[in-house]
Structures are given as C-alpha cells and as structure tokens.
C-alpha atoms as one frame of an Amber mdcrd trajectory, in Angstrom:
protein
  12.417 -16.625  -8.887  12.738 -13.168  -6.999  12.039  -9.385  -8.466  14.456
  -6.805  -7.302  14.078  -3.066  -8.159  17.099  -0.935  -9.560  16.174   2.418
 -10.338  12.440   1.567  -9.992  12.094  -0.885 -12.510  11.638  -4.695 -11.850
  14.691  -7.179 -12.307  13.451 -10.649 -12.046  15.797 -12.974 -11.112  15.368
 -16.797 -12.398  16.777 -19.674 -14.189  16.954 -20.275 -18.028  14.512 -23.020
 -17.858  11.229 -21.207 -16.357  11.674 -17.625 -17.873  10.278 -18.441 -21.449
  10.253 -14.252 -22.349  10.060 -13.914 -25.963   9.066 -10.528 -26.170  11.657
  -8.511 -28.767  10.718  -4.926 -27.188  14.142  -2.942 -27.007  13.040  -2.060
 -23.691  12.988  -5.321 -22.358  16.134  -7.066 -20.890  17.015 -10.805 -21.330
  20.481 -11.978 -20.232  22.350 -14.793 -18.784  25.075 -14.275 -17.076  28.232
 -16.795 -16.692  30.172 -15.417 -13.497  29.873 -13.123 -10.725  31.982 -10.445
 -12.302  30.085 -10.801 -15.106  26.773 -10.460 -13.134  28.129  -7.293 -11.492
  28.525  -5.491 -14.752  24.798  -6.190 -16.154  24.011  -5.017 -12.826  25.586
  -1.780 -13.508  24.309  -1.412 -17.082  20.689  -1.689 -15.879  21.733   1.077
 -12.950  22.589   3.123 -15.813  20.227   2.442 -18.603  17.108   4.191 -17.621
  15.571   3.733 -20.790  14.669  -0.425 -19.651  11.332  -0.932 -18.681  12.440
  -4.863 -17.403  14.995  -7.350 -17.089  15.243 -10.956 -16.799  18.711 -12.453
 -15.842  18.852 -16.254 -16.006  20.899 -18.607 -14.407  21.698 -22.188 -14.324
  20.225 -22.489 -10.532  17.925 -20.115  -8.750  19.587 -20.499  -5.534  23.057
 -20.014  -7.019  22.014 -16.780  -8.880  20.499 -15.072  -5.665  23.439 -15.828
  -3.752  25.841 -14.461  -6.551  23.781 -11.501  -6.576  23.688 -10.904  -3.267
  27.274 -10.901  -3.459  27.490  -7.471  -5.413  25.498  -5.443  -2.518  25.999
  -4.610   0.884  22.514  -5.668   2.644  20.070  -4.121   5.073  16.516  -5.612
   6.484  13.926  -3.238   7.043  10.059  -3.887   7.290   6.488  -2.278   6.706
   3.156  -2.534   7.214  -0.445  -2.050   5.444  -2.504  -1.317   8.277  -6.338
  -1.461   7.654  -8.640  -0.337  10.426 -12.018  -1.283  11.100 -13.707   0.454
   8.195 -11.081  -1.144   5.750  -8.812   1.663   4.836  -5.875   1.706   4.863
  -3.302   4.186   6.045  -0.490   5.709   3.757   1.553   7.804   4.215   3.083
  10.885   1.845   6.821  11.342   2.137   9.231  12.808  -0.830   6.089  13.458
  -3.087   5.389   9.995  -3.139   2.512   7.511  -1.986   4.054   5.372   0.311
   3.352   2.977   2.932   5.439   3.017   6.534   8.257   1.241   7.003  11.766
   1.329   8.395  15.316  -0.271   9.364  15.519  -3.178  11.755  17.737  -2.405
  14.850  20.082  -4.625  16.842  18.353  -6.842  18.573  14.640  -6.513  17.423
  12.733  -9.389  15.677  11.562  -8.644  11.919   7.889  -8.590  13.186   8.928
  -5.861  16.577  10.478  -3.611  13.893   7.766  -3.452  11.399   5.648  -1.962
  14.051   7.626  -0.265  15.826   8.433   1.626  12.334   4.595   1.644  12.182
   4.145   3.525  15.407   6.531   6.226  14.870   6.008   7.012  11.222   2.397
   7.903  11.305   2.197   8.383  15.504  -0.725   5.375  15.963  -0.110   4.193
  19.233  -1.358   0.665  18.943  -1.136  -1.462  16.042  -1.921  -5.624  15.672
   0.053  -7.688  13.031  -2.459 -10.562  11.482  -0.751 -12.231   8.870   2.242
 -11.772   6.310   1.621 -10.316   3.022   2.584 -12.507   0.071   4.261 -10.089
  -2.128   6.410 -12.508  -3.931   6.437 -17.016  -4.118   9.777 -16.605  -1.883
   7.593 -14.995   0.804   6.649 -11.448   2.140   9.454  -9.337   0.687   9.975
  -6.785  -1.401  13.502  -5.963  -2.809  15.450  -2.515  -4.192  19.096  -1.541
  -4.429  19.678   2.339  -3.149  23.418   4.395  -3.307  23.473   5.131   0.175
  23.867   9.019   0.751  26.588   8.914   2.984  28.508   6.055   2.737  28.317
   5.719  -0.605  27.840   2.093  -1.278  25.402   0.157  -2.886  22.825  -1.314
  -0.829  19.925  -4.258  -1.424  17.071  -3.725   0.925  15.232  -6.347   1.903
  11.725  -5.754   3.304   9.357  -7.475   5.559   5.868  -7.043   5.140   2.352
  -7.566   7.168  -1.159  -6.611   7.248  -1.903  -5.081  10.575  -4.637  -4.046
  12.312  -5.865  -1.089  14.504  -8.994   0.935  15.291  -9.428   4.184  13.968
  -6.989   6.275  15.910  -5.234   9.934  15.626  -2.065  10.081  13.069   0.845
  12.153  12.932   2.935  12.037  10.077   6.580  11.784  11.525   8.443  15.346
  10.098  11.481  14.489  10.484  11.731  11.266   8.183  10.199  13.309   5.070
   6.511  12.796   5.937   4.023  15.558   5.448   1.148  13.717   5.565  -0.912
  10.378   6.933  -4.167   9.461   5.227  -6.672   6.631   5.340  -8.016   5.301
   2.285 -10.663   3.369   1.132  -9.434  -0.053   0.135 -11.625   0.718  -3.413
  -9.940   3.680  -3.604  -6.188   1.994  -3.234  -5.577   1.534  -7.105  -5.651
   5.482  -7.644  -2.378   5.610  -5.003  -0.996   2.274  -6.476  -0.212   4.105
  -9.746   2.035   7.444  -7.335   3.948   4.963  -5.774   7.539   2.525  -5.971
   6.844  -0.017  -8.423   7.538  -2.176  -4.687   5.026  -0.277  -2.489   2.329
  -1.465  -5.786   3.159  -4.837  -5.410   2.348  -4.476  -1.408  -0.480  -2.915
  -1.582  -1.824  -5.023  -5.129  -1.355  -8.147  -2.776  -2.158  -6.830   0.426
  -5.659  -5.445  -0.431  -6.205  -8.533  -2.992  -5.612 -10.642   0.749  -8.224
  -8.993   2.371 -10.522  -8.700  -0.212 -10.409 -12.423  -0.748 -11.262 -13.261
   3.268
C-alpha cells in the first residue's frame, strides 16, 4: 500500500483484498481499475475533481498497481529533512504562504542522503547538519509522494521524496530568497501540531511521524 497526493488530497494505492473502505461519503473515492489506460483516466478525474476528500484505487497486486501507475508520470527524486537541534525544535521553513519543511531535487551524481542535506544547507543557510535516522512516513519506507504539472515543460510529474531526521546545534538561518522562502523558524516540537494543520497534507505526515520518532526515544 502507498499514498500519493494529487491536488493535495491523499490517493492510497492498494489491492482489493486489504482496503475494506465502506464508508458511502460522496467525497470519498473507491475504484478498481482493470488496465493502464483505464488507470490513467481515474487519474485524471481525481486531478480534476476537487470536490474528493480521498481515494482508494484497488488492484489485483500491489506491486503491479504501483508499477502501472508509475507508468502515467514522468518521475523525479528529491529529499528533505526535519532537523531538530539540541533544544528539540525543529526548523521550518515559510515559502509560498505555506509551512513547509526543506527539501529539494537530487542532482546527477549525488546519493539520496548527500542531497537531502545539501538541500538542507542551502534552503535555510545552516552550515552543518547530521542525518540520524530515516523517517518512517509510510510501511514502504521514508517517502512521501505528489504529482505536480511542471511549469515549464508541461508534463505531469510524481515526486518522490526522501526523508530524515537530522541533527544540528543551534546555529544562524537564512531563509534562501530565491527559492520562495521568506522565512526560517525553530519550533518547539509541542508546538509542531499548530504548523501541521498550514501545511501539504505530505509535509503533515513528515512531521506527524517525525516528531512521534523522537518523542518515542
């Protein structure tokens, strides 16, 4: 089973067998699909219909479904972090009048773990940053999915992103301008839930898991 987000709003992804939704709210999406073209065009309808809250599409075979869908996107990696430093906030960043949390595209030739702080680095100007462990967004690992139109080329994309709790002491921050942000904050991990509820319904499920982690060690 994997949750993907189209226009903000979760899509999980799973077979017929392990779903079980019986919930009759109009809002509420439950479909199987037969085919890949057929796949593509519930794909679209949930693009379109804004009004859906959630959708489950079922298939025969989990892996088979994920690969078909897959197949309707062109695909980019990116990855993030959710650093804490050694009073337990945790820094966020404001970009697009949104809570969010810092993150960016993986280049040629870096690993998954290089890019996510690298992105780290630049997007709120820490200089040094520590990964300690994955965060467990999802039971297929530390990922978070969402399809985007890209601005330029004009293509739907599925981003896949990489996530980890890092570490760092308390250090300056500069929110990096030129990517959207206007601001870098840190945040008392008790305070987290009152940015959970301005962010991507993605960025919640980092940061619901990520301070739930440390919380728990």
């Amino acid at each position: 089973m994997r949750k993907v987000y189209i226009n903000n709003k979760p899509v999980i992804l799973t077979s017929s067998q392990s779903a079980g939704l019986t919930n009759q709210d109009r809002r509420v999406l439950q479909v199987t699909y037969k085919d890949v073209i057929e796949l593509k065009k519930i794909a679209e309808y949930i693009n379109k219909n804004r009004d859906l809250e959630e959708t489950y599409i079922l298939g025969k075979n989990d892996a088979q479904l994920w690969n078909d869908f897959l197949s309707l996107y062109v695909l980019i990696d990116a990855a993030g972090g959710m650093v804490f430093n050694e009073r337990n906030e945790v820094l966020l960043i404001y970009r697009n009048n949104t809570w969010d949390l810092p993150k960016g595209k993986v280049e040629k030739g870096e690993t998954i773990e290089e890019a996510a702080v690298r992105e780290v680095m630049e997007e709120t100007g820490l200089q040094k940053v520590n990964i300690f462990s994955p965060v467990d967004v999802q039971k297929c690992g530390n990922v978070t999915y969402h399809t985007y139109m890209h601005p330029v080329k004009k293509k739907v994309m599925l981003k896949t992103t990489y996530w980890y709790i890092m570490h760092c002491q308390t250090q300056s921050v500069i929110p990096q301008t030129e990517e959207g942000i206007t601001e870098v904050r840190w945040v008392p991990i008790d305070d987290l839930p009152k940015y959970e509820v301005q962010t991507y319904g993605s960025i919640r499920d980092v940061m619901i898991a990520g301070r739930g982690s440390v919380q728990a060690t």
